[in-house]
């Protein structure tokens, strides 16, 4: 995303500013900037349903583990990339999206074609997962404070509540930007108490790490790649590379 960060230095690309967020537009793209080196969302003006940020594609790779979900929870709306993808390609999926920032919701609605079809809850993710009684086939978690992952992503109480939001065959996908390996291991330790099967999707440029976790094992490589090929043809050509690079953690001793 270095190209977009560089383009964003040109004031003429700014189309909106609100509460520390900036919306930029250039070369057929619109993006949400949240400070520092953080580009929170990118949207093509011609194909808004297509996920463009690598982290978004990595999060959507949870569909390889849990295809044809009936329900999903998305913590952190950002620029609405997951909501647009779901509205276009998974119209039968009952999606609940949670976002604490009123300003982020307003910008996503006005400038990023946030669909009105799903359920949208304005709340802190910590409060929502602690009080919501529903179970979901997929849970996406993309919570950031500027360029850093939200503090709750290292909190054991939050992570335990997050795991409880999953249905028995559900899959959790979290976008993380750990300060160091110790911070990542801390999060993984808490997750594996409830979700013993874990796979990592890490970018070659050293960017964010997406962690996927579930109570059941990831499908075999042949099945995983077959599912990725189907998704690549239909909606997400980048998913094949993500599937081929997934790193499975060792099987739990007592799954």
JSON list of C-alpha atoms in Angstrom, two decimals:
[
{"chain": "A", "resi": 1, "resn": "UNK", "atom": "CA", "xyz": [0.00, 0.00, 0.00]},
{"chain": "A", "resi": 2, "resn": "UNK", "atom": "CA", "xyz": [3.05, 2.26, -0.26]},
{"chain": "A", "resi": 3, "resn": "UNK", "atom": "CA", "xyz": [1.70, 3.67, -3.52]},
{"chain": "A", "resi": 4, "resn": "UNK", "atom": "CA", "xyz": [-1.50, 4.82, -1.84]},
{"chain": "A", "resi": 5, "resn": "UNK", "atom": "CA", "xyz": [0.36, 6.30, 1.12]},
{"chain": "A", "resi": 6, "resn": "UNK", "atom": "CA", "xyz": [2.48, 8.29, -1.32]},
{"chain": "A", "resi": 7, "resn": "UNK", "atom": "CA", "xyz": [-0.55, 9.40, -3.33]},
{"chain": "A", "resi": 8, "resn": "UNK", "atom": "CA", "xyz": [-2.26, 10.48, -0.12]},
{"chain": "A", "resi": 9, "resn": "UNK", "atom": "CA", "xyz": [0.36, 13.17, 0.42]},
{"chain": "A", "resi": 10, "resn": "UNK", "atom": "CA", "xyz": [-1.29, 15.11, -2.40]},
{"chain": "A", "resi": 11, "resn": "UNK", "atom": "CA", "xyz": [-4.07, 17.21, -0.78]},
{"chain": "A", "resi": 12, "resn": "UNK", "atom": "CA", "xyz": [-6.08, 17.08, -3.99]},
{"chain": "A", "resi": 13, "resn": "UNK", "atom": "CA", "xyz": [-6.81, 13.38, -3.36]},
{"chain": "A", "resi": 14, "resn": "UNK", "atom": "CA", "xyz": [-8.70, 14.12, -0.12]},
{"chain": "A", "resi": 15, "resn": "UNK", "atom": "CA", "xyz": [-12.48, 13.89, -0.51]},
{"chain": "A", "resi": 16, "resn": "UNK", "atom": "CA", "xyz": [-13.49, 13.86, 3.17]},
{"chain": "A", "resi": 17, "resn": "UNK", "atom": "CA", "xyz": [-12.00, 14.27, 6.65]},
{"chain": "A", "resi": 18, "resn": "UNK", "atom": "CA", "xyz": [-13.60, 13.36, 9.95]},
{"chain": "A", "resi": 19, "resn": "UNK", "atom": "CA", "xyz": [-12.31, 12.70, 13.47]},
{"chain": "A", "resi": 20, "resn": "UNK", "atom": "CA", "xyz": [-8.78, 11.76, 12.39]},
{"chain": "A", "resi": 21, "resn": "UNK", "atom": "CA", "xyz": [-9.92, 9.73, 9.37]},
{"chain": "A", "resi": 22, "resn": "UNK", "atom": "CA", "xyz": [-9.30, 10.83, 5.79]},
{"chain": "A", "resi": 23, "resn": "UNK", "atom": "CA", "xyz": [-10.93, 9.53, 2.63]},
{"chain": "A", "resi": 24, "resn": "UNK", "atom": "CA", "xyz": [-8.76, 9.76, -0.48]},
{"chain": "A", "resi": 25, "resn": "UNK", "atom": "CA", "xyz": [-9.53, 9.11, -4.13]},
{"chain": "A", "resi": 26, "resn": "UNK", "atom": "CA", "xyz": [-7.20, 8.69, -7.11]},
{"chain": "A", "resi": 27, "resn": "UNK", "atom": "CA", "xyz": [-6.69, 6.41, -10.12]},
{"chain": "A", "resi": 28, "resn": "UNK", "atom": "CA", "xyz": [-10.03, 4.69, -9.75]},
{"chain": "A", "resi": 29, "resn": "UNK", "atom": "CA", "xyz": [-9.51, 3.83, -6.08]},
{"chain": "A", "resi": 30, "resn": "UNK", "atom": "CA", "xyz": [-10.94, 5.24, -2.87]},
{"chain": "A", "resi": 31, "resn": "UNK", "atom": "CA", "xyz": [-9.23, 4.54, 0.43]},
{"chain": "A", "resi": 32, "resn": "UNK", "atom": "CA", "xyz": [-9.63, 5.21, 4.14]},
{"chain": "A", "resi": 33, "resn": "UNK", "atom": "CA", "xyz": [-6.57, 6.50, 5.99]},
{"chain": "A", "resi": 34, "resn": "UNK", "atom": "CA", "xyz": [-6.41, 6.24, 9.76]},
{"chain": "A", "resi": 35, "resn": "UNK", "atom": "CA", "xyz": [-3.05, 7.80, 10.60]},
{"chain": "A", "resi": 36, "resn": "UNK", "atom": "CA", "xyz": [0.58, 6.71, 10.59]},
{"chain": "A", "resi": 37, "resn": "UNK", "atom": "CA", "xyz": [1.13, 4.01, 7.97]},
{"chain": "A", "resi": 38, "resn": "UNK", "atom": "CA", "xyz": [-2.41, 2.68, 8.36]},
{"chain": "A", "resi": 39, "resn": "UNK", "atom": "CA", "xyz": [-4.64, 2.35, 5.32]},
{"chain": "A", "resi": 40, "resn": "UNK", "atom": "CA", "xyz": [-7.77, 0.81, 6.75]},
{"chain": "A", "resi": 41, "resn": "UNK", "atom": "CA", "xyz": [-9.68, 0.05, 3.58]},
{"chain": "A", "resi": 42, "resn": "UNK", "atom": "CA", "xyz": [-9.40, 0.31, -0.19]},
{"chain": "A", "resi": 43, "resn": "UNK", "atom": "CA", "xyz": [-12.28, 0.21, -2.66]},
{"chain": "A", "resi": 44, "resn": "UNK", "atom": "CA", "xyz": [-12.31, 0.04, -6.44]},
{"chain": "A", "resi": 45, "resn": "UNK", "atom": "CA", "xyz": [-14.79, 2.54, -7.83]},
{"chain": "A", "resi": 46, "resn": "UNK", "atom": "CA", "xyz": [-15.66, 0.16, -10.67]},
{"chain": "A", "resi": 47, "resn": "UNK", "atom": "CA", "xyz": [-15.76, -3.15, -8.73]},
{"chain": "A", "resi": 48, "resn": "UNK", "atom": "CA", "xyz": [-16.46, -2.13, -5.11]},
{"chain": "A", "resi": 49, "resn": "UNK", "atom": "CA", "xyz": [-17.25, -5.71, -4.06]},
{"chain": "A", "resi": 50, "resn": "UNK", "atom": "CA", "xyz": [-13.72, -6.94, -4.78]},
{"chain": "A", "resi": 51, "resn": "UNK", "atom": "CA", "xyz": [-11.42, -7.06, -1.71]},
{"chain": "A", "resi": 52, "resn": "UNK", "atom": "CA", "xyz": [-8.16, -5.23, -2.42]},
{"chain": "A", "resi": 53, "resn": "UNK", "atom": "CA", "xyz": [-6.26, -5.05, 0.87]},
{"chain": "A", "resi": 54, "resn": "UNK", "atom": "CA", "xyz": [-4.15, -8.19, 1.40]},
{"chain": "A", "resi": 55, "resn": "UNK", "atom": "CA", "xyz": [-5.39, -8.45, 5.00]},
{"chain": "A", "resi": 56, "resn": "UNK", "atom": "CA", "xyz": [-9.01, -8.51, 3.82]},
{"chain": "A", "resi": 57, "resn": "UNK", "atom": "CA", "xyz": [-8.30, -11.37, 1.42]},
{"chain": "A", "resi": 58, "resn": "UNK", "atom": "CA", "xyz": [-6.52, -13.21, 4.23]},
{"chain": "A", "resi": 59, "resn": "UNK", "atom": "CA", "xyz": [-9.51, -12.75, 6.54]},
{"chain": "A", "resi": 60, "resn": "UNK", "atom": "CA", "xyz": [-11.88, -14.01, 3.86]},
{"chain": "A", "resi": 61, "resn": "UNK", "atom": "CA", "xyz": [-9.73, -17.14, 3.56]},
{"chain": "A", "resi": 62, "resn": "UNK", "atom": "CA", "xyz": [-11.71, -18.38, 6.56]},
{"chain": "A", "resi": 63, "resn": "UNK", "atom": "CA", "xyz": [-14.31, -19.31, 3.93]},
{"chain": "A", "resi": 64, "resn": "UNK", "atom": "CA", "xyz": [-11.95, -22.09, 2.85]},
{"chain": "A", "resi": 65, "resn": "UNK", "atom": "CA", "xyz": [-12.21, -23.62, 6.31]},
{"chain": "A", "resi": 66, "resn": "UNK", "atom": "CA", "xyz": [-15.94, -22.97, 6.73]},
{"chain": "A", "resi": 67, "resn": "UNK", "atom": "CA", "xyz": [-17.60, -22.79, 3.30]},
{"chain": "A", "resi": 68, "resn": "UNK", "atom": "CA", "xyz": [-21.27, -21.88, 2.95]},
{"chain": "A", "resi": 69, "resn": "UNK", "atom": "CA", "xyz": [-21.68, -20.27, 6.39]},
{"chain": "A", "resi": 70, "resn": "UNK", "atom": "CA", "xyz": [-25.19, -19.30, 7.46]},
{"chain": "A", "resi": 71, "resn": "UNK", "atom": "CA", "xyz": [-24.20, -16.65, 10.03]},
{"chain": "A", "resi": 72, "resn": "UNK", "atom": "CA", "xyz": [-21.19, -14.41, 10.56]},
{"chain": "A", "resi": 73, "resn": "UNK", "atom": "CA", "xyz": [-19.97, -11.70, 12.91]},
{"chain": "A", "resi": 74, "resn": "UNK", "atom": "CA", "xyz": [-17.60, -8.94, 11.77]},
{"chain": "A", "resi": 75, "resn": "UNK", "atom": "CA", "xyz": [-15.88, -6.92, 14.49]},
{"chain": "A", "resi": 76, "resn": "UNK", "atom": "CA", "xyz": [-14.53, -3.70, 12.99]},
{"chain": "A", "resi": 77, "resn": "UNK", "atom": "CA", "xyz": [-16.27, -2.36, 9.88]},
{"chain": "A", "resi": 78, "resn": "UNK", "atom": "CA", "xyz": [-13.54, 0.01, 8.65]},
{"chain": "A", "resi": 79, "resn": "UNK", "atom": "CA", "xyz": [-14.41, 0.83, 5.06]},
{"chain": "A", "resi": 80, "resn": "UNK", "atom": "CA", "xyz": [-16.95, -1.99, 4.74]},
{"chain": "A", "resi": 81, "resn": "UNK", "atom": "CA", "xyz": [-14.92, -4.31, 2.48]},
{"chain": "A", "resi": 82, "resn": "UNK", "atom": "CA", "xyz": [-16.24, -7.51, 4.05]},
{"chain": "A", "resi": 83, "resn": "UNK", "atom": "CA", "xyz": [-19.80, -6.16, 4.05]},
{"chain": "A", "resi": 84, "resn": "UNK", "atom": "CA", "xyz": [-19.61, -5.36, 0.32]},
{"chain": "A", "resi": 85, "resn": "UNK", "atom": "CA", "xyz": [-18.14, -8.79, -0.46]},
{"chain": "A", "resi": 86, "resn": "UNK", "atom": "CA", "xyz": [-20.85, -10.56, 1.51]},
{"chain": "A", "resi": 87, "resn": "UNK", "atom": "CA", "xyz": [-23.65, -8.52, -0.06]},
{"chain": "A", "resi": 88, "resn": "UNK", "atom": "CA", "xyz": [-22.41, -9.37, -3.56]},
{"chain": "A", "resi": 89, "resn": "UNK", "atom": "CA", "xyz": [-21.24, -12.97, -3.24]},
{"chain": "A", "resi": 90, "resn": "UNK", "atom": "CA", "xyz": [-22.93, -14.36, -0.11]},
{"chain": "A", "resi": 91, "resn": "UNK", "atom": "CA", "xyz": [-26.37, -12.70, -0.10]},
{"chain": "A", "resi": 92, "resn": "UNK", "atom": "CA", "xyz": [-27.87, -15.47, 2.02]},
{"chain": "A", "resi": 93, "resn": "UNK", "atom": "CA", "xyz": [-25.34, -15.01, 4.83]},
{"chain": "A", "resi": 94, "resn": "UNK", "atom": "CA", "xyz": [-26.79, -13.34, 7.93]},
{"chain": "A", "resi": 95, "resn": "UNK", "atom": "CA", "xyz": [-24.03, -10.89, 8.82]},
{"chain": "A", "resi": 96, "resn": "UNK", "atom": "CA", "xyz": [-23.83, -8.86, 12.02]},
{"chain": "A", "resi": 97, "resn": "UNK", "atom": "CA", "xyz": [-21.25, -6.05, 11.89]},
{"chain": "A", "resi": 98, "resn": "UNK", "atom": "CA", "xyz": [-20.01, -4.27, 15.00]},
{"chain": "A", "resi": 99, "resn": "UNK", "atom": "CA", "xyz": [-18.25, -0.88, 14.95]},
{"chain": "A", "resi": 100, "resn": "UNK", "atom": "CA", "xyz": [-17.64, 1.45, 17.88]},
{"chain": "A", "resi": 101, "resn": "UNK", "atom": "CA", "xyz": [-16.79, 4.60, 15.92]},
{"chain": "A", "resi": 102, "resn": "UNK", "atom": "CA", "xyz": [-19.77, 6.65, 14.79]},
{"chain": "A", "resi": 103, "resn": "UNK", "atom": "CA", "xyz": [-17.42, 8.54, 12.47]},
{"chain": "A", "resi": 104, "resn": "UNK", "atom": "CA", "xyz": [-16.15, 5.36, 10.80]},
{"chain": "A", "resi": 105, "resn": "UNK", "atom": "CA", "xyz": [-19.74, 4.23, 10.22]},
{"chain": "A", "resi": 106, "resn": "UNK", "atom": "CA", "xyz": [-20.67, 7.60, 8.72]},
{"chain": "A", "resi": 107, "resn": "UNK", "atom": "CA", "xyz": [-17.69, 7.57, 6.34]},
{"chain": "A", "resi": 108, "resn": "UNK", "atom": "CA", "xyz": [-18.27, 3.95, 5.32]},
{"chain": "A", "resi": 109, "resn": "UNK", "atom": "CA", "xyz": [-21.92, 4.68, 4.61]},
{"chain": "A", "resi": 110, "resn": "UNK", "atom": "CA", "xyz": [-21.33, 7.83, 2.60]},
{"chain": "A", "resi": 111, "resn": "UNK", "atom": "CA", "xyz": [-18.08, 7.08, 0.79]},
{"chain": "A", "resi": 112, "resn": "UNK", "atom": "CA", "xyz": [-17.63, 3.28, 0.77]},
{"chain": "A", "resi": 113, "resn": "UNK", "atom": "CA", "xyz": [-21.05, 1.96, -0.25]},
{"chain": "A", "resi": 114, "resn": "UNK", "atom": "CA", "xyz": [-21.65, 0.21, 3.08]},
{"chain": "A", "resi": 115, "resn": "UNK", "atom": "CA", "xyz": [-24.61, -2.10, 2.36]},
{"chain": "A", "resi": 116, "resn": "UNK", "atom": "CA", "xyz": [-27.79, -1.60, 4.33]},
{"chain": "A", "resi": 117, "resn": "UNK", "atom": "CA", "xyz": [-28.77, -5.28, 4.12]},
{"chain": "A", "resi": 118, "resn": "UNK", "atom": "CA", "xyz": [-26.88, -6.61, 7.15]},
{"chain": "A", "resi": 119, "resn": "UNK", "atom": "CA", "xyz": [-27.26, -5.93, 10.85]},
{"chain": "A", "resi": 120, "resn": "UNK", "atom": "CA", "xyz": [-25.07, -3.05, 12.06]},
{"chain": "A", "resi": 121, "resn": "UNK", "atom": "CA", "xyz": [-24.44, -2.57, 15.78]},
{"chain": "A", "resi": 122, "resn": "UNK", "atom": "CA", "xyz": [-22.64, 0.45, 17.19]},
{"chain": "A", "resi": 123, "resn": "UNK", "atom": "CA", "xyz": [-20.77, -0.88, 20.22]},
{"chain": "A", "resi": 124, "resn": "UNK", "atom": "CA", "xyz": [-17.35, -1.69, 21.60]},
{"chain": "A", "resi": 125, "resn": "UNK", "atom": "CA", "xyz": [-16.28, -5.13, 20.46]},
{"chain": "A", "resi": 126, "resn": "UNK", "atom": "CA", "xyz": [-15.41, -6.07, 24.05]},
{"chain": "A", "resi": 127, "resn": "UNK", "atom": "CA", "xyz": [-18.92, -5.22, 25.25]},
{"chain": "A", "resi": 128, "resn": "UNK", "atom": "CA", "xyz": [-20.63, -6.94, 22.34]},
{"chain": "A", "resi": 129, "resn": "UNK", "atom": "CA", "xyz": [-18.89, -10.31, 22.61]},
{"chain": "A", "resi": 130, "resn": "UNK", "atom": "CA", "xyz": [-19.38, -10.30, 26.39]},
{"chain": "A", "resi": 131, "resn": "UNK", "atom": "CA", "xyz": [-23.15, -9.82, 26.17]},
{"chain": "A", "resi": 132, "resn": "UNK", "atom": "CA", "xyz": [-24.23, -11.30, 22.83]},
{"chain": "A", "resi": 133, "resn": "UNK", "atom": "CA", "xyz": [-25.70, -14.78, 23.21]},
{"chain": "A", "resi": 134, "resn": "UNK", "atom": "CA", "xyz": [-25.56, -15.84, 19.57]},
{"chain": "A", "resi": 135, "resn": "UNK", "atom": "CA", "xyz": [-23.15, -18.32, 17.96]},
{"chain": "A", "resi": 136, "resn": "UNK", "atom": "CA", "xyz": [-21.73, -17.71, 14.50]},
{"chain": "A", "resi": 137, "resn": "UNK", "atom": "CA", "xyz": [-20.31, -19.91, 11.75]},
{"chain": "A", "resi": 138, "resn": "UNK", "atom": "CA", "xyz": [-17.65, -17.27, 11.02]},
{"chain": "A", "resi": 139, "resn": "UNK", "atom": "CA", "xyz": [-16.22, -14.53, 13.19]},
{"chain": "A", "resi": 140, "resn": "UNK", "atom": "CA", "xyz": [-13.99, -11.90, 11.59]},
{"chain": "A", "resi": 141, "resn": "UNK", "atom": "CA", "xyz": [-12.02, -9.66, 13.94]},
{"chain": "A", "resi": 142, "resn": "UNK", "atom": "CA", "xyz": [-10.20, -6.63, 12.50]},
{"chain": "A", "resi": 143, "resn": "UNK", "atom": "CA", "xyz": [-9.74, -4.19, 15.38]},
{"chain": "A", "resi": 144, "resn": "UNK", "atom": "CA", "xyz": [-7.09, -1.48, 15.22]},
{"chain": "A", "resi": 145, "resn": "UNK", "atom": "CA", "xyz": [-6.19, 1.75, 16.96]},
{"chain": "A", "resi": 146, "resn": "UNK", "atom": "CA", "xyz": [-4.37, 3.60, 14.20]},
{"chain": "A", "resi": 147, "resn": "UNK", "atom": "CA", "xyz": [-1.57, 1.36, 12.94]},
{"chain": "A", "resi": 148, "resn": "UNK", "atom": "CA", "xyz": [-1.56, -0.82, 16.07]},
{"chain": "A", "resi": 149, "resn": "UNK", "atom": "CA", "xyz": [-3.86, -3.68, 16.88]},
{"chain": "A", "resi": 150, "resn": "UNK", "atom": "CA", "xyz": [-6.45, -2.91, 19.54]},
{"chain": "A", "resi": 151, "resn": "UNK", "atom": "CA", "xyz": [-5.36, -3.59, 23.10]},
{"chain": "A", "resi": 152, "resn": "UNK", "atom": "CA", "xyz": [-8.22, -6.05, 23.65]},
{"chain": "A", "resi": 153, "resn": "UNK", "atom": "CA", "xyz": [-6.61, -8.51, 21.22]},
{"chain": "A", "resi": 154, "resn": "UNK", "atom": "CA", "xyz": [-4.10, -9.39, 23.90]},
{"chain": "A", "resi": 155, "resn": "UNK", "atom": "CA", "xyz": [-6.65, -9.62, 26.71]},
{"chain": "A", "resi": 156, "resn": "UNK", "atom": "CA", "xyz": [-7.51, -13.14, 27.85]},
{"chain": "A", "resi": 157, "resn": "UNK", "atom": "CA", "xyz": [-11.03, -12.24, 28.97]},
{"chain": "A", "resi": 158, "resn": "UNK", "atom": "CA", "xyz": [-11.88, -10.74, 25.58]},
{"chain": "A", "resi": 159, "resn": "UNK", "atom": "CA", "xyz": [-10.34, -13.65, 23.67]},
{"chain": "A", "resi": 160, "resn": "UNK", "atom": "CA", "xyz": [-12.27, -16.20, 25.75]},
{"chain": "A", "resi": 161, "resn": "UNK", "atom": "CA", "xyz": [-15.54, -14.34, 25.10]},
{"chain": "A", "resi": 162, "resn": "UNK", "atom": "CA", "xyz": [-14.66, -14.10, 21.41]},
{"chain": "A", "resi": 163, "resn": "UNK", "atom": "CA", "xyz": [-14.19, -17.88, 21.19]},
{"chain": "A", "resi": 164, "resn": "UNK", "atom": "CA", "xyz": [-17.58, -18.40, 22.83]},
{"chain": "A", "resi": 165, "resn": "UNK", "atom": "CA", "xyz": [-19.24, -16.57, 19.95]},
{"chain": "A", "resi": 166, "resn": "UNK", "atom": "CA", "xyz": [-18.32, -19.43, 17.59]},
{"chain": "A", "resi": 167, "resn": "UNK", "atom": "CA", "xyz": [-20.70, -22.23, 16.70]},
{"chain": "A", "resi": 168, "resn": "UNK", "atom": "CA", "xyz": [-19.39, -25.76, 17.16]},
{"chain": "A", "resi": 169, "resn": "UNK", "atom": "CA", "xyz": [-18.10, -25.89, 13.57]},
{"chain": "A", "resi": 170, "resn": "UNK", "atom": "CA", "xyz": [-17.27, -22.18, 13.45]},
{"chain": "A", "resi": 171, "resn": "UNK", "atom": "CA", "xyz": [-14.03, -20.50, 12.38]},
{"chain": "A", "resi": 172, "resn": "UNK", "atom": "CA", "xyz": [-12.44, -17.37, 13.82]},
{"chain": "A", "resi": 173, "resn": "UNK", "atom": "CA", "xyz": [-10.21, -15.13, 11.67]},
{"chain": "A", "resi": 174, "resn": "UNK", "atom": "CA", "xyz": [-8.26, -12.30, 13.34]},
{"chain": "A", "resi": 175, "resn": "UNK", "atom": "CA", "xyz": [-6.11, -9.63, 11.72]},
{"chain": "A", "resi": 176, "resn": "UNK", "atom": "CA", "xyz": [-3.15, -8.97, 14.03]},
{"chain": "A", "resi": 177, "resn": "UNK", "atom": "CA", "xyz": [-0.22, -6.58, 14.01]},
{"chain": "A", "resi": 178, "resn": "UNK", "atom": "CA", "xyz": [1.76, -7.78, 17.04]},
{"chain": "A", "resi": 179, "resn": "UNK", "atom": "CA", "xyz": [4.57, -5.67, 18.42]},
{"chain": "A", "resi": 180, "resn": "UNK", "atom": "CA", "xyz": [6.80, -8.74, 18.56]},
{"chain": "A", "resi": 181, "resn": "UNK", "atom": "CA", "xyz": [6.73, -12.52, 18.54]},
{"chain": "A", "resi": 182, "resn": "UNK", "atom": "CA", "xyz": [5.99, -12.66, 22.26]},
{"chain": "A", "resi": 183, "resn": "UNK", "atom": "CA", "xyz": [2.78, -10.66, 21.78]},
{"chain": "A", "resi": 184, "resn": "UNK", "atom": "CA", "xyz": [1.67, -13.00, 19.00]},
{"chain": "A", "resi": 185, "resn": "UNK", "atom": "CA", "xyz": [2.44, -16.09, 21.09]},
{"chain": "A", "resi": 186, "resn": "UNK", "atom": "CA", "xyz": [0.46, -14.62, 23.99]},
{"chain": "A", "resi": 187, "resn": "UNK", "atom": "CA", "xyz": [-2.63, -14.29, 21.79]},
{"chain": "A", "resi": 188, "resn": "UNK", "atom": "CA", "xyz": [-2.18, -17.76, 20.31]},
{"chain": "A", "resi": 189, "resn": "UNK", "atom": "CA", "xyz": [-1.85, -19.30, 23.76]},
{"chain": "A", "resi": 190, "resn": "UNK", "atom": "CA", "xyz": [-5.23, -17.90, 24.82]},
{"chain": "A", "resi": 191, "resn": "UNK", "atom": "CA", "xyz": [-6.93, -18.88, 21.56]},
{"chain": "A", "resi": 192, "resn": "UNK", "atom": "CA", "xyz": [-5.74, -22.49, 21.67]},
{"chain": "A", "resi": 193, "resn": "UNK", "atom": "CA", "xyz": [-7.33, -23.02, 25.06]},
{"chain": "A", "resi": 194, "resn": "UNK", "atom": "CA", "xyz": [-10.71, -23.02, 23.28]},
{"chain": "A", "resi": 195, "resn": "UNK", "atom": "CA", "xyz": [-9.79, -23.38, 19.59]},
{"chain": "A", "resi": 196, "resn": "UNK", "atom": "CA", "xyz": [-6.96, -25.90, 19.32]},
{"chain": "A", "resi": 197, "resn": "UNK", "atom": "CA", "xyz": [-6.61, -25.96, 15.54]},
{"chain": "A", "resi": 198, "resn": "UNK", "atom": "CA", "xyz": [-4.80, -22.87, 14.23]},
{"chain": "A", "resi": 199, "resn": "UNK", "atom": "CA", "xyz": [-3.42, -21.70, 10.88]},
{"chain": "A", "resi": 200, "resn": "UNK", "atom": "CA", "xyz": [-1.48, -18.52, 10.12]},
{"chain": "A", "resi": 201, "resn": "UNK", "atom": "CA", "xyz": [-1.46, -16.37, 7.01]},
{"chain": "A", "resi": 202, "resn": "UNK", "atom": "CA", "xyz": [1.56, -14.07, 7.02]},
{"chain": "A", "resi": 203, "resn": "UNK", "atom": "CA", "xyz": [2.59, -11.63, 4.31]},
{"chain": "A", "resi": 204, "resn": "UNK", "atom": "CA", "xyz": [6.03, -11.92, 2.75]},
{"chain": "A", "resi": 205, "resn": "UNK", "atom": "CA", "xyz": [6.65, -8.19, 3.28]},
{"chain": "A", "resi": 206, "resn": "UNK", "atom": "CA", "xyz": [6.41, -8.56, 7.05]},
{"chain": "A", "resi": 207, "resn": "UNK", "atom": "CA", "xyz": [2.96, -7.01, 7.32]},
{"chain": "A", "resi": 208, "resn": "UNK", "atom": "CA", "xyz": [0.04, -8.16, 9.41]},
{"chain": "A", "resi": 209, "resn": "UNK", "atom": "CA", "xyz": [-0.58, -11.75, 10.44]},
{"chain": "A", "resi": 210, "resn": "UNK", "atom": "CA", "xyz": [-4.04, -13.25, 10.08]},
{"chain": "A", "resi": 211, "resn": "UNK", "atom": "CA", "xyz": [-4.78, -16.04, 12.56]},
{"chain": "A", "resi": 212, "resn": "UNK", "atom": "CA", "xyz": [-7.52, -18.56, 11.84]},
{"chain": "A", "resi": 213, "resn": "UNK", "atom": "CA", "xyz": [-8.68, -20.91, 14.58]},
{"chain": "A", "resi": 214, "resn": "UNK", "atom": "CA", "xyz": [-11.37, -23.55, 15.07]},
{"chain": "A", "resi": 215, "resn": "UNK", "atom": "CA", "xyz": [-12.36, -26.58, 17.09]},
{"chain": "A", "resi": 216, "resn": "UNK", "atom": "CA", "xyz": [-11.85, -28.87, 14.11]},
{"chain": "A", "resi": 217, "resn": "UNK", "atom": "CA", "xyz": [-8.88, -29.42, 11.80]},
{"chain": "A", "resi": 218, "resn": "UNK", "atom": "CA", "xyz": [-8.29, -27.48, 8.60]},
{"chain": "A", "resi": 219, "resn": "UNK", "atom": "CA", "xyz": [-9.19, -29.54, 5.52]},
{"chain": "A", "resi": 220, "resn": "UNK", "atom": "CA", "xyz": [-6.42, -31.44, 3.74]},
{"chain": "A", "resi": 221, "resn": "UNK", "atom": "CA", "xyz": [-4.32, -29.43, 1.29]},
{"chain": "A", "resi": 222, "resn": "UNK", "atom": "CA", "xyz": [-5.99, -30.95, -1.77]},
{"chain": "A", "resi": 223, "resn": "UNK", "atom": "CA", "xyz": [-9.46, -29.98, -0.57]},
{"chain": "A", "resi": 224, "resn": "UNK", "atom": "CA", "xyz": [-8.28, -26.56, 0.59]},
{"chain": "A", "resi": 225, "resn": "UNK", "atom": "CA", "xyz": [-6.73, -25.75, -2.79]},
{"chain": "A", "resi": 226, "resn": "UNK", "atom": "CA", "xyz": [-9.82, -27.01, -4.62]},
{"chain": "A", "resi": 227, "resn": "UNK", "atom": "CA", "xyz": [-12.01, -24.69, -2.57]},
{"chain": "A", "resi": 228, "resn": "UNK", "atom": "CA", "xyz": [-9.57, -21.83, -3.21]},
{"chain": "A", "resi": 229, "resn": "UNK", "atom": "CA", "xyz": [-9.70, -22.47, -6.95]},
{"chain": "A", "resi": 230, "resn": "UNK", "atom": "CA", "xyz": [-13.49, -22.21, -6.92]},
{"chain": "A", "resi": 231, "resn": "UNK", "atom": "CA", "xyz": [-13.37, -18.95, -4.95]},
{"chain": "A", "resi": 232, "resn": "UNK", "atom": "CA", "xyz": [-10.64, -17.58, -7.22]},
{"chain": "A", "resi": 233, "resn": "UNK", "atom": "CA", "xyz": [-12.78, -18.16, -10.30]},
{"chain": "A", "resi": 234, "resn": "UNK", "atom": "CA", "xyz": [-15.90, -16.68, -8.81]},
{"chain": "A", "resi": 235, "resn": "UNK", "atom": "CA", "xyz": [-14.89, -13.70, -6.70]},
{"chain": "A", "resi": 236, "resn": "UNK", "atom": "CA", "xyz": [-11.34, -13.56, -5.34]},
{"chain": "A", "resi": 237, "resn": "UNK", "atom": "CA", "xyz": [-8.41, -14.43, -7.65]},
{"chain": "A", "resi": 238, "resn": "UNK", "atom": "CA", "xyz": [-5.89, -13.66, -4.89]},
{"chain": "A", "resi": 239, "resn": "UNK", "atom": "CA", "xyz": [-7.23, -16.38, -2.59]},
{"chain": "A", "resi": 240, "resn": "UNK", "atom": "CA", "xyz": [-5.28, -19.19, -4.29]},
{"chain": "A", "resi": 241, "resn": "UNK", "atom": "CA", "xyz": [-1.95, -17.71, -3.21]},
{"chain": "A", "resi": 242, "resn": "UNK", "atom": "CA", "xyz": [-3.21, -17.28, 0.36]},
{"chain": "A", "resi": 243, "resn": "UNK", "atom": "CA", "xyz": [-4.40, -20.90, 0.51]},
{"chain": "A", "resi": 244, "resn": "UNK", "atom": "CA", "xyz": [-1.07, -22.19, -0.77]},
{"chain": "A", "resi": 245, "resn": "UNK", "atom": "CA", "xyz": [0.88, -20.26, 1.86]},
{"chain": "A", "resi": 246, "resn": "UNK", "atom": "CA", "xyz": [-1.14, -21.09, 4.99]},
{"chain": "A", "resi": 247, "resn": "UNK", "atom": "CA", "xyz": [1.01, -22.26, 7.90]},
{"chain": "A", "resi": 248, "resn": "UNK", "atom": "CA", "xyz": [-0.67, -24.88, 10.06]},
{"chain": "A", "resi": 249, "resn": "UNK", "atom": "CA", "xyz": [0.39, -25.00, 13.69]},
{"chain": "A", "resi": 250, "resn": "UNK", "atom": "CA", "xyz": [1.16, -28.49, 15.03]},
{"chain": "A", "resi": 251, "resn": "UNK", "atom": "CA", "xyz": [-1.87, -30.57, 15.90]},
{"chain": "A", "resi": 252, "resn": "UNK", "atom": "CA", "xyz": [-2.97, -30.23, 19.52]},
{"chain": "A", "resi": 253, "resn": "UNK", "atom": "CA", "xyz": [-1.99, -33.03, 21.84]},
{"chain": "A", "resi": 254, "resn": "UNK", "atom": "CA", "xyz": [-5.60, -33.57, 22.90]},
{"chain": "A", "resi": 255, "resn": "UNK", "atom": "CA", "xyz": [-7.95, -32.06, 20.30]}
]
